[in-house]
Amino acid sequence: MLIFHCLKAMATLRLSEKFILLLILSAFITLCFGAFFFLPDNSKHKRFDLGLEDVLIPHIEAPKGAKHPGGQVVIHGQGDHDEHRHSYRQYGWGHNELKPLAKKGHSTNIFGNSQMGATIVDALDSLYMMGLHDEFKDGQEWIEQNLDFSNAEVSVFEVNIRFIGGLLAAYYLSGQEVFKVKAVQLAEKLLPAFNTPTGIPWAMVNLKSGVGRNWGWASAGSSILAEFGTLHMEFVHLTYLTGNPAYYQKVMHIRKLLAKMDRPNGLYPNYLNPRTGRWGQHHTSVGGLGDSFYEYLLKAWLMSDKTDTEARKTYDDAIEAIERHLIRKSNGGLTFIGEWKNGHLERKMGHLTCFAGGMFALGADGSPDDKAGHYLQLGAEIAHTCHESYDRTVLKLGPEAFKFDSGLEAVAVRQNEKYYILRPEVIETYWYMWRFTHDPKYRQWGWEAAQAIDKYCRVSGGFSGVKDVYSSNPTYDDVQQSFFLAETLKYLYLLFSSDDLMPLESWVFNTEAHPLPVLHLANLTLPGSQAQR
């Protein structure tokens, strides 16, 4: 079944492929969120009060060679296809995520298996950004009436990036006070996670009792670098909005502790014991377990209006060590980022690692020793490698992890690494590379990914991950991840929108693609900033 159908009635109207893609993305959201989502009419457009009048119908030329249904479309969900109208609204409303084949709600232990509406919170800023204010208001009403944090054991990291990040972004975009109130209420319930001998937080915390613990599989009771290192952006904004220094102090304490520790080969291991303050297993990755720690060092600097030079220096030093020890070129000429395990480089790269192409591009300006061009090129090489990981599959969707040894190039080997769960990282890098280079190939690659997602991931009740991207007859995991709406669709939408939508000079995106504004703190002295030096 196609997401759109040709209509002769529209033959006189020639739409660009970009406009069609925006319709497709709106249709994606329709299936996932549970209502008819059309591009706003003129009256709604005028109410989009951010000075972004031109962004909803980009006027940039389409990528050459992009295939489309002749400029004649109707959004799926109309007419004879009423069964697809409701999706998340009908089958999972209030649940964290959706099982689009079983047509019921879904939750995992990262949310304590409770109904916290993760999909609603995660999608808010995507809706607002696209001018879908009626749907945004529906989400706001659910949050006002139903969102509470009374009794669940949750992942501190996941709740921070999805809920606190999503609520803060919704507040900054809309000005609706309820989002700030809810974000602060939730943040207060996360603070007990920091009650450890070192101040490194537990991975999990019970929102009712405040009792924390770590994952049983994580290197002898360790906390995870990417989890405790991905709190800074949101917690700085919490202090900024509330005047309560506790949030800022918690994350700055983490930074200071890490600065004092020895790092093997200058690399940060992925595991740190919150009781002893010692590293766990010496495993370093720019993918899972490590990824967003490095991202938040760079973004702390950007978010501070480039005054947090301590964060920038820490980022630069970390990237230098990563380049020296983890980044290699394959026999076929593909640049990849491997993983360091106990003194050995594993020539494997994860889908999650693909965000790094965008990070290198974002951090190019301001890099030491006039290396801006070098890092922009490195970002382009990572983007190319990750595109190859998509292009070398049957479904044109990237596997969870892919190798570069024994004659293999950007291909998954193990069955449990061949899946795709609607992840955004590759498209995220396409968007950053587009913003910094305007090379049309990034839009072309994004268009290919959008088509593949529509063709192979859309099922009767929404969108699902697939278990094997190398199989022409895909089977499904029956989960529509909340980050599909928060990140994957948002980055696709931004990729085909004007640069005036969410300019990078004014907004910094958290690791769940929730935009937070740059803070101009000229009159506020913060540890690590130039004002103290």
Coordinates of C-alpha atoms in Angstrom, one line a residue:
M1 CA 0.0 0.0 0.0
L2 CA 1.4 3.4 -0.9
I3 CA 1.4 6.4 1.4
F4 CA 0.0 8.5 -1.3
H5 CA -2.1 8.0 -4.5
C6 CA -2.0 9.8 -7.8
L7 CA -5.0 12.1 -8.5
K8 CA -5.8 13.4 -11.9
A9 CA -7.5 16.4 -10.3
M10 CA -4.1 17.8 -9.3
A11 CA -2.6 17.5 -12.7
T12 CA -2.6 21.3 -13.1
L13 CA -0.6 21.8 -9.9
R14 CA 3.1 20.9 -10.2
L15 CA 4.5 20.3 -6.8
S16 CA 8.2 20.1 -6.1
E17 CA 9.6 16.9 -4.7
K18 CA 10.3 18.8 -1.5
F19 CA 6.7 19.7 -1.0
I20 CA 5.8 16.1 -1.7
L21 CA 8.3 15.0 0.9
L22 CA 6.7 17.3 3.5
L23 CA 3.4 15.8 2.7
I24 CA 4.9 12.4 3.2
L25 CA 6.4 13.4 6.5
S26 CA 3.0 14.8 7.6
A27 CA 1.5 11.5 6.6
F28 CA 4.1 9.6 8.7
I29 CA 3.1 11.6 11.7
T30 CA -0.6 11.0 10.8
L31 CA -0.1 7.3 11.0
C32 CA 1.9 7.5 14.2
F33 CA 0.1 10.1 16.2
G34 CA -3.5 9.5 15.3
A35 CA -5.1 12.3 13.4
F36 CA -5.3 13.9 10.0
F37 CA -2.1 16.0 9.7
F38 CA -2.1 18.3 6.7
L39 CA 0.1 21.1 5.9
P40 CA -1.4 24.2 7.5
D41 CA -3.6 26.5 5.5
N42 CA -2.8 30.2 5.1
S43 CA -4.7 31.2 8.3
K44 CA -2.8 28.7 10.4
H45 CA 0.4 29.6 8.7
K46 CA 0.0 33.2 9.9
R47 CA -0.4 32.0 13.5
F48 CA 3.0 30.3 13.4
D49 CA 4.5 33.1 15.5
L50 CA 8.3 32.5 15.1
G51 CA 9.0 34.6 12.0
L52 CA 9.2 31.4 9.9
E53 CA 6.6 32.2 7.3
D54 CA 8.4 30.4 4.5
V55 CA 9.6 27.2 6.1
L56 CA 6.6 24.9 5.6
I57 CA 6.8 24.9 1.8
P58 CA 10.5 25.2 1.1
H59 CA 11.4 26.9 -2.2
I60 CA 14.7 25.2 -2.8
E61 CA 14.9 23.0 -5.9
A62 CA 14.4 19.3 -5.6
P63 CA 17.3 16.8 -5.7
K64 CA 17.9 15.9 -9.3
G65 CA 16.8 12.4 -10.2
A66 CA 14.5 12.0 -7.1
K67 CA 11.6 9.8 -7.9
H68 CA 8.1 10.8 -7.0
P69 CA 4.6 10.1 -8.0
G70 CA 4.3 12.8 -10.6
G71 CA 3.3 15.6 -8.3
Q72 CA -0.2 14.2 -7.7
V73 CA -0.7 13.1 -4.1
V74 CA -3.2 12.6 -1.4
I75 CA -2.2 11.9 2.2
H76 CA -2.8 8.4 3.3
G77 CA -5.6 8.2 5.8
Q78 CA -8.3 9.8 3.6
G79 CA -11.3 8.2 1.9
D80 CA -11.0 4.5 1.5
H81 CA -8.2 4.2 4.0
D82 CA -10.0 5.2 7.1
E83 CA -8.5 2.2 9.0
H84 CA -5.2 4.1 9.2
R85 CA -6.6 7.3 10.6
H86 CA -6.1 6.8 14.3
S87 CA -2.9 4.8 14.8
Y88 CA -1.2 6.0 18.1
R89 CA -4.3 8.0 19.1
Q90 CA -6.6 5.0 18.8
Y91 CA -4.3 2.2 19.8
G92 CA -1.7 3.7 22.1
W93 CA -2.8 7.1 23.4
G94 CA -1.1 7.8 26.7
H95 CA 1.1 4.7 26.4
N96 CA 4.8 5.4 25.9
E97 CA 5.0 3.8 22.5
L98 CA 2.9 1.9 20.0
K99 CA 2.9 -1.6 18.7
P100 CA 1.6 -0.9 15.2
L101 CA 0.9 -4.5 14.2
A102 CA -0.7 -5.6 17.4
K103 CA -2.4 -2.2 17.6
K104 CA -1.9 -1.6 21.3
G105 CA 0.4 0.4 23.6
H106 CA 4.0 -0.6 24.3
S107 CA 6.4 0.2 27.0
T108 CA 9.9 -0.9 28.1
N109 CA 11.7 -0.9 31.4
I110 CA 13.4 2.4 30.6
F111 CA 10.0 4.0 31.4
G112 CA 9.1 1.6 34.2
N113 CA 6.4 0.0 32.1
S114 CA 4.1 2.9 33.1
Q115 CA 1.9 5.0 30.9
M116 CA 3.9 8.3 30.8
G117 CA 3.0 9.2 27.2
A118 CA 6.6 9.2 25.9
T119 CA 5.5 9.5 22.3
I120 CA 3.3 12.5 23.1
V121 CA 6.0 14.3 24.9
D122 CA 8.7 13.4 22.4
A123 CA 6.6 14.5 19.4
L124 CA 5.5 17.9 20.8
D125 CA 8.2 20.1 19.3
S126 CA 8.0 18.2 15.9
L127 CA 4.4 19.1 15.8
Y128 CA 5.0 22.7 16.7
M129 CA 7.9 23.1 14.3
M130 CA 5.6 21.8 11.4
G131 CA 2.9 24.3 12.4
L132 CA 0.5 21.5 13.5
H133 CA -0.8 23.5 16.4
D134 CA -4.1 21.7 16.8
E135 CA -2.3 18.4 17.3
F136 CA 0.2 20.2 19.6
K137 CA -2.7 21.4 21.7
D138 CA -4.1 17.9 22.0
G139 CA -0.7 16.7 23.3
Q140 CA -0.6 19.7 25.7
E141 CA -4.1 18.8 27.1
W142 CA -3.1 15.2 27.7
I143 CA 0.0 16.4 29.6
E144 CA -1.9 18.9 31.7
Q145 CA -4.5 16.3 32.7
N146 CA -2.6 13.0 32.8
L147 CA 1.2 13.3 32.9
D148 CA 2.4 12.5 36.4
F149 CA 5.6 10.9 37.8
S150 CA 4.3 9.2 40.9
N151 CA 5.3 5.5 40.7
A152 CA 7.8 4.2 38.2
E153 CA 11.4 3.1 38.0
V154 CA 12.9 4.9 35.0
S155 CA 16.1 5.4 33.1
V156 CA 17.6 8.8 34.3
F157 CA 19.2 9.2 30.8
E158 CA 16.1 8.4 28.8
V159 CA 13.7 10.4 30.9
N160 CA 16.1 13.4 30.8
I161 CA 16.6 13.4 27.0
R162 CA 13.0 12.5 26.0
F163 CA 10.8 14.0 28.7
I164 CA 12.8 16.9 30.2
G165 CA 14.3 17.8 26.9
G166 CA 10.9 17.5 25.1
L167 CA 9.1 19.5 27.7
L168 CA 11.7 22.2 27.8
A169 CA 11.7 22.5 24.0
A170 CA 7.9 22.7 24.0
Y171 CA 8.1 25.4 26.6
Y172 CA 10.7 27.5 24.7
L173 CA 8.8 27.1 21.4
S174 CA 5.2 27.8 22.7
G175 CA 5.7 29.7 25.9
Q176 CA 3.1 27.5 27.6
E177 CA 4.0 27.4 31.3
V178 CA 2.7 23.9 31.9
F179 CA 5.7 22.4 30.1
K180 CA 8.2 24.2 32.3
V181 CA 6.3 23.2 35.4
K182 CA 6.2 19.5 34.4
A183 CA 9.9 19.5 33.4
V184 CA 10.8 20.9 36.8
Q185 CA 8.6 18.5 38.7
L186 CA 10.2 15.6 36.9
A187 CA 13.7 16.9 37.3
E188 CA 13.2 17.1 41.1
K189 CA 12.4 13.4 41.1
L190 CA 15.6 12.6 39.2
L191 CA 17.9 14.3 41.7
P192 CA 18.0 11.4 44.2
A193 CA 19.8 9.4 41.5
F194 CA 22.9 11.5 42.2
N195 CA 23.0 10.4 45.9
T196 CA 26.1 8.2 45.4
P197 CA 29.5 8.3 47.0
T198 CA 31.0 10.0 44.0
G199 CA 28.0 12.0 42.7
I200 CA 28.0 10.0 39.5
P201 CA 24.3 9.2 39.2
W202 CA 22.7 5.8 39.1
A203 CA 21.3 4.6 35.7
M204 CA 17.8 4.0 37.2
V205 CA 15.8 5.8 39.8
N206 CA 12.4 5.1 41.3
L207 CA 10.4 8.3 41.0
K208 CA 8.4 7.6 44.1
S209 CA 11.0 6.3 46.6
G210 CA 14.2 7.9 45.1
V211 CA 16.0 4.6 45.3
G212 CA 18.6 4.2 42.5
R213 CA 20.5 1.3 41.0
N214 CA 22.6 0.4 37.9
W215 CA 22.0 -2.0 35.1
G216 CA 22.9 -5.5 36.1
W217 CA 24.9 -6.0 32.8
A218 CA 27.0 -2.9 33.1
S219 CA 30.6 -3.8 34.1
A220 CA 30.4 -4.7 37.8
G221 CA 27.8 -2.1 38.8
S222 CA 29.1 0.8 36.7
S223 CA 27.3 3.8 35.5
I224 CA 27.5 4.5 31.7
L225 CA 29.5 7.4 30.2
A226 CA 26.8 8.3 27.7
E227 CA 24.1 8.3 30.4
F228 CA 25.7 10.4 33.1
G229 CA 27.4 12.5 30.5
T230 CA 24.2 13.4 28.7
L231 CA 22.5 15.6 31.4
H232 CA 24.4 18.9 31.0
M233 CA 22.2 20.7 28.5
E234 CA 18.9 20.1 30.2
F235 CA 20.2 20.6 33.7
V236 CA 21.8 24.0 32.8
H237 CA 18.5 25.1 31.4
L238 CA 16.7 23.9 34.5
T239 CA 19.0 26.1 36.6
Y240 CA 18.5 29.0 34.1
L241 CA 14.7 28.7 34.3
T242 CA 14.3 28.1 38.0
G243 CA 17.3 29.9 39.6
N244 CA 18.0 26.6 41.5
P245 CA 21.7 26.0 41.3
A246 CA 21.4 22.3 42.2
Y247 CA 20.9 21.1 38.7
Y248 CA 24.0 23.0 37.4
Q249 CA 26.1 21.9 40.3
K250 CA 25.3 18.2 39.7
V251 CA 26.5 18.2 36.1
M252 CA 29.5 20.4 36.8
H253 CA 30.5 18.0 39.6
I254 CA 30.5 15.2 37.0
R255 CA 32.7 17.2 34.7
K256 CA 35.2 18.1 37.5
L257 CA 35.4 14.5 38.6
L258 CA 36.2 13.3 35.0
A259 CA 38.8 16.0 34.6
K260 CA 40.8 14.6 37.5
M261 CA 40.8 11.0 36.3
D262 CA 43.5 9.3 34.3
R263 CA 42.3 8.3 30.8
P264 CA 44.0 5.4 29.0
N265 CA 45.5 6.7 25.8
G266 CA 43.4 9.9 26.4
L267 CA 40.2 7.9 25.8
Y268 CA 37.2 7.8 28.1
P269 CA 36.1 4.3 29.0
N270 CA 32.4 3.7 28.8
Y271 CA 32.0 2.5 32.4
L272 CA 32.6 4.3 35.7
N273 CA 31.8 2.8 39.1
P274 CA 29.7 5.4 41.1
R275 CA 30.8 3.9 44.4
T276 CA 34.5 3.7 43.9
G277 CA 35.1 6.4 41.2
R278 CA 37.1 4.0 39.2
W279 CA 36.8 3.1 35.5
G280 CA 35.2 -0.3 34.7
Q281 CA 36.0 -2.3 31.6
H282 CA 38.3 -0.4 29.3
H283 CA 35.9 -0.1 26.4
T284 CA 35.6 3.1 24.4
S285 CA 33.0 3.8 21.8
V286 CA 31.6 6.8 19.9
G287 CA 28.5 4.7 19.4
G288 CA 26.4 3.1 22.1
L289 CA 27.5 3.6 25.7
G290 CA 29.7 6.6 24.8
D291 CA 28.2 8.6 22.0
S292 CA 26.3 11.6 23.5
F293 CA 28.9 12.3 26.1
Y294 CA 31.1 13.8 23.4
E295 CA 28.1 15.4 21.7
Y296 CA 27.2 17.2 25.0
L297 CA 30.8 18.5 25.5
L298 CA 30.5 20.3 22.2
K299 CA 26.9 21.4 22.7
A300 CA 27.6 22.8 26.2
W301 CA 30.1 25.2 24.6
L302 CA 27.6 26.1 21.8
M303 CA 24.7 26.5 24.2
S304 CA 26.8 28.8 26.4
D305 CA 27.2 31.2 23.5
K306 CA 30.7 29.8 23.2
T307 CA 31.8 31.0 26.7
D308 CA 32.1 27.6 28.3
T309 CA 35.7 27.1 27.0
E310 CA 36.3 24.4 29.5
A311 CA 33.7 22.2 27.7
R312 CA 35.2 23.0 24.3
K313 CA 38.8 22.1 25.4
T314 CA 37.5 18.8 26.8
Y315 CA 35.8 18.1 23.6
D316 CA 38.8 18.9 21.4
D317 CA 41.1 16.7 23.6
A318 CA 38.6 13.8 23.4
I319 CA 38.2 14.1 19.6
E320 CA 42.0 14.2 19.2
A321 CA 42.3 10.9 21.1
I322 CA 39.5 9.4 19.1
E323 CA 41.1 10.4 15.8
R324 CA 44.4 8.9 16.9
H325 CA 43.1 5.6 18.2
L326 CA 39.6 4.9 16.7
I327 CA 39.2 6.4 13.3
R328 CA 40.6 4.4 10.4
K329 CA 40.2 4.0 6.7
S330 CA 39.1 0.7 5.3
N331 CA 40.7 -1.1 2.4
G332 CA 37.9 0.2 0.2
G333 CA 38.6 3.8 1.2
L334 CA 35.7 4.2 3.7
T335 CA 36.4 6.2 6.9
F336 CA 35.0 4.5 10.0
I337 CA 35.1 4.9 13.7
G338 CA 35.9 1.6 15.5
E339 CA 35.7 0.6 19.1
W340 CA 38.6 0.3 21.5
K341 CA 38.4 -2.8 23.7
N342 CA 41.2 -3.7 26.1
G343 CA 43.9 -2.4 23.9
H344 CA 42.5 -3.7 20.7
L345 CA 40.6 -1.8 17.9
E346 CA 37.5 -3.6 16.8
R347 CA 36.8 -2.6 13.2
K348 CA 33.1 -2.3 13.7
M349 CA 30.8 0.8 13.6
G350 CA 27.3 1.1 14.9
H351 CA 24.4 3.0 13.4
L352 CA 24.4 5.1 16.6
T353 CA 28.0 6.1 15.8
C354 CA 26.8 7.7 12.5
F355 CA 25.7 10.8 14.4
A356 CA 29.3 11.7 14.7
G357 CA 29.5 13.0 11.1
G358 CA 27.1 15.8 12.1
M359 CA 29.0 16.4 15.3
F360 CA 32.3 16.8 13.5
A361 CA 30.7 19.3 11.1
L362 CA 29.0 21.2 14.0
G363 CA 32.3 21.4 15.8
A364 CA 34.4 22.4 12.9
D365 CA 34.1 26.1 13.5
G366 CA 36.1 26.8 16.6
S367 CA 38.4 23.8 16.3
P368 CA 42.0 24.3 17.3
D369 CA 44.9 24.8 14.9
D370 CA 42.8 26.0 12.0
K371 CA 41.4 22.5 11.5
A372 CA 37.9 23.5 10.6
G373 CA 38.2 22.2 7.0
H374 CA 39.7 19.0 8.3
Y375 CA 36.7 18.3 10.6
L376 CA 34.1 19.3 7.9
Q377 CA 35.8 16.8 5.6
L378 CA 35.8 14.1 8.3
G379 CA 32.1 14.7 8.8
A380 CA 31.6 14.2 5.0
E381 CA 33.6 11.0 5.1
I382 CA 31.5 9.6 8.0
A383 CA 28.3 10.6 6.2
H384 CA 29.5 8.8 3.1
T385 CA 30.4 5.6 5.0
C386 CA 27.0 5.6 6.8
H387 CA 25.2 6.1 3.4
E388 CA 27.1 3.1 2.1
S389 CA 25.9 1.0 5.0
Y390 CA 22.3 1.8 3.8
D391 CA 23.0 1.5 0.2
R392 CA 24.6 -2.0 0.5
T393 CA 21.4 -3.5 2.0
V394 CA 18.4 -4.9 0.2
L395 CA 16.0 -2.5 1.9
K396 CA 18.3 0.6 1.6
L397 CA 18.0 1.0 5.4
G398 CA 21.1 0.7 7.6
P399 CA 21.9 -2.1 10.0
E400 CA 22.4 -1.7 13.7
A401 CA 26.2 -2.4 13.3
F402 CA 28.5 -3.0 10.3
K403 CA 32.1 -4.3 10.0
F404 CA 35.3 -3.5 8.1
D405 CA 37.4 -6.6 8.1
S406 CA 37.8 -9.9 6.2
G407 CA 37.0 -8.2 3.0
L408 CA 33.7 -6.8 4.4
E409 CA 32.9 -3.2 3.9
A410 CA 30.1 -1.5 5.8
V411 CA 28.1 -4.7 6.0
A412 CA 26.5 -6.4 9.0
V413 CA 27.6 -10.0 9.7
R414 CA 25.8 -11.2 12.8
Q415 CA 22.0 -11.7 12.6
N416 CA 21.5 -9.7 15.7
E417 CA 23.1 -6.7 14.0
K418 CA 21.0 -6.7 10.9
Y419 CA 18.0 -4.9 12.3
Y420 CA 16.8 -1.3 11.8
I421 CA 14.5 0.3 14.5
L422 CA 13.6 3.6 12.8
R423 CA 16.9 5.2 14.0
P424 CA 17.7 8.8 13.1
E425 CA 21.5 9.1 13.4
V426 CA 22.3 8.8 9.7
I427 CA 19.6 11.3 8.7
E428 CA 20.8 13.6 11.5
T429 CA 24.2 13.7 9.9
Y430 CA 22.7 14.4 6.5
W431 CA 21.0 17.4 7.9
Y432 CA 24.0 18.9 9.6
M433 CA 26.1 18.3 6.5
W434 CA 23.4 19.9 4.4
R435 CA 23.3 23.0 6.7
F436 CA 27.1 23.4 6.5
T437 CA 27.8 22.5 2.8
H438 CA 24.5 22.7 0.9
D439 CA 25.7 19.8 -1.1
P440 CA 22.6 18.4 -2.8
K441 CA 23.7 14.8 -2.3
Y442 CA 22.6 15.0 1.3
R443 CA 19.0 15.8 0.4
Q444 CA 19.1 13.0 -2.2
W445 CA 20.3 10.5 0.4
G446 CA 17.6 11.7 2.8
W447 CA 15.0 11.3 0.1
E448 CA 16.2 7.7 -0.5
A449 CA 15.9 7.0 3.3
A450 CA 12.4 8.5 3.5
Q451 CA 11.3 6.3 0.6
A452 CA 12.7 3.2 2.1
I453 CA 11.1 3.9 5.5
D454 CA 7.8 4.4 3.8
K455 CA 8.1 1.3 1.7
Y456 CA 9.4 -1.2 4.2
C457 CA 8.6 0.1 7.7
R458 CA 5.0 1.2 7.3
V459 CA 2.5 -1.3 8.5
S460 CA -1.2 -1.4 9.1
G461 CA -1.1 0.6 12.4
G462 CA 1.9 2.9 12.0
F463 CA 5.6 2.3 11.5
S464 CA 7.7 -0.6 12.7
G465 CA 11.4 -1.6 12.9
V466 CA 12.5 -4.4 10.7
K467 CA 14.6 -7.4 11.8
D468 CA 16.8 -7.9 8.7
V469 CA 17.6 -5.1 6.3
Y470 CA 19.2 -7.7 3.9
S471 CA 16.0 -9.6 3.4
S472 CA 13.6 -8.8 0.6
N473 CA 10.7 -10.1 2.8
P474 CA 11.2 -8.1 6.0
T475 CA 9.8 -9.2 9.3
Y476 CA 8.9 -6.6 11.9
D477 CA 9.7 -6.0 15.6
D478 CA 6.3 -4.4 16.0
V479 CA 7.6 -1.3 17.9
Q480 CA 7.1 2.3 16.8
Q481 CA 9.9 4.0 18.8
S482 CA 9.1 7.5 20.3
F483 CA 12.3 8.8 18.8
F484 CA 10.9 8.1 15.3
L485 CA 8.6 11.2 15.7
A486 CA 11.1 13.1 17.9
E487 CA 14.2 12.6 15.7
T488 CA 13.9 10.7 12.5
L489 CA 10.9 12.6 11.0
K490 CA 12.1 15.9 12.4
Y491 CA 15.5 15.6 10.8
L492 CA 14.0 14.6 7.5
Y493 CA 11.7 17.7 7.8
L494 CA 14.5 20.0 8.6
L495 CA 16.7 18.5 5.8
F496 CA 14.1 19.8 3.3
S497 CA 13.3 23.0 5.0
S498 CA 14.9 26.5 4.8
D499 CA 17.9 27.2 7.0
D500 CA 15.8 29.8 8.7
L501 CA 13.9 27.1 10.5
M502 CA 15.7 26.5 13.8
P503 CA 18.9 28.3 12.8
L504 CA 22.0 26.8 14.5
E505 CA 23.2 30.1 15.7
S506 CA 20.2 30.3 18.0
W507 CA 19.2 26.7 18.8
V508 CA 21.2 23.7 20.0
F509 CA 19.5 20.3 19.7
N510 CA 19.8 17.8 22.5
T511 CA 20.6 14.2 21.7
E512 CA 16.8 13.5 21.2
A513 CA 16.6 16.3 18.7
H514 CA 14.8 18.7 21.1
P515 CA 15.9 22.3 20.4
L516 CA 17.1 24.4 23.3
P517 CA 18.0 28.1 22.8
V518 CA 21.5 29.4 23.1
L519 CA 21.9 31.1 26.5
H520 CA 23.4 34.6 26.4
L521 CA 24.7 34.7 30.0
A522 CA 26.8 37.9 29.9
N523 CA 25.8 38.9 33.4
L524 CA 26.0 35.4 35.0
T525 CA 29.3 33.9 36.0
L526 CA 29.5 30.1 35.4
P527 CA 32.3 27.8 36.4
G528 CA 34.4 27.0 33.3
S529 CA 33.3 30.1 31.4
Q530 CA 35.6 32.8 30.0
A531 CA 34.1 35.3 32.5
Q532 CA 35.9 33.5 35.3
R533 CA 39.3 33.4 33.6

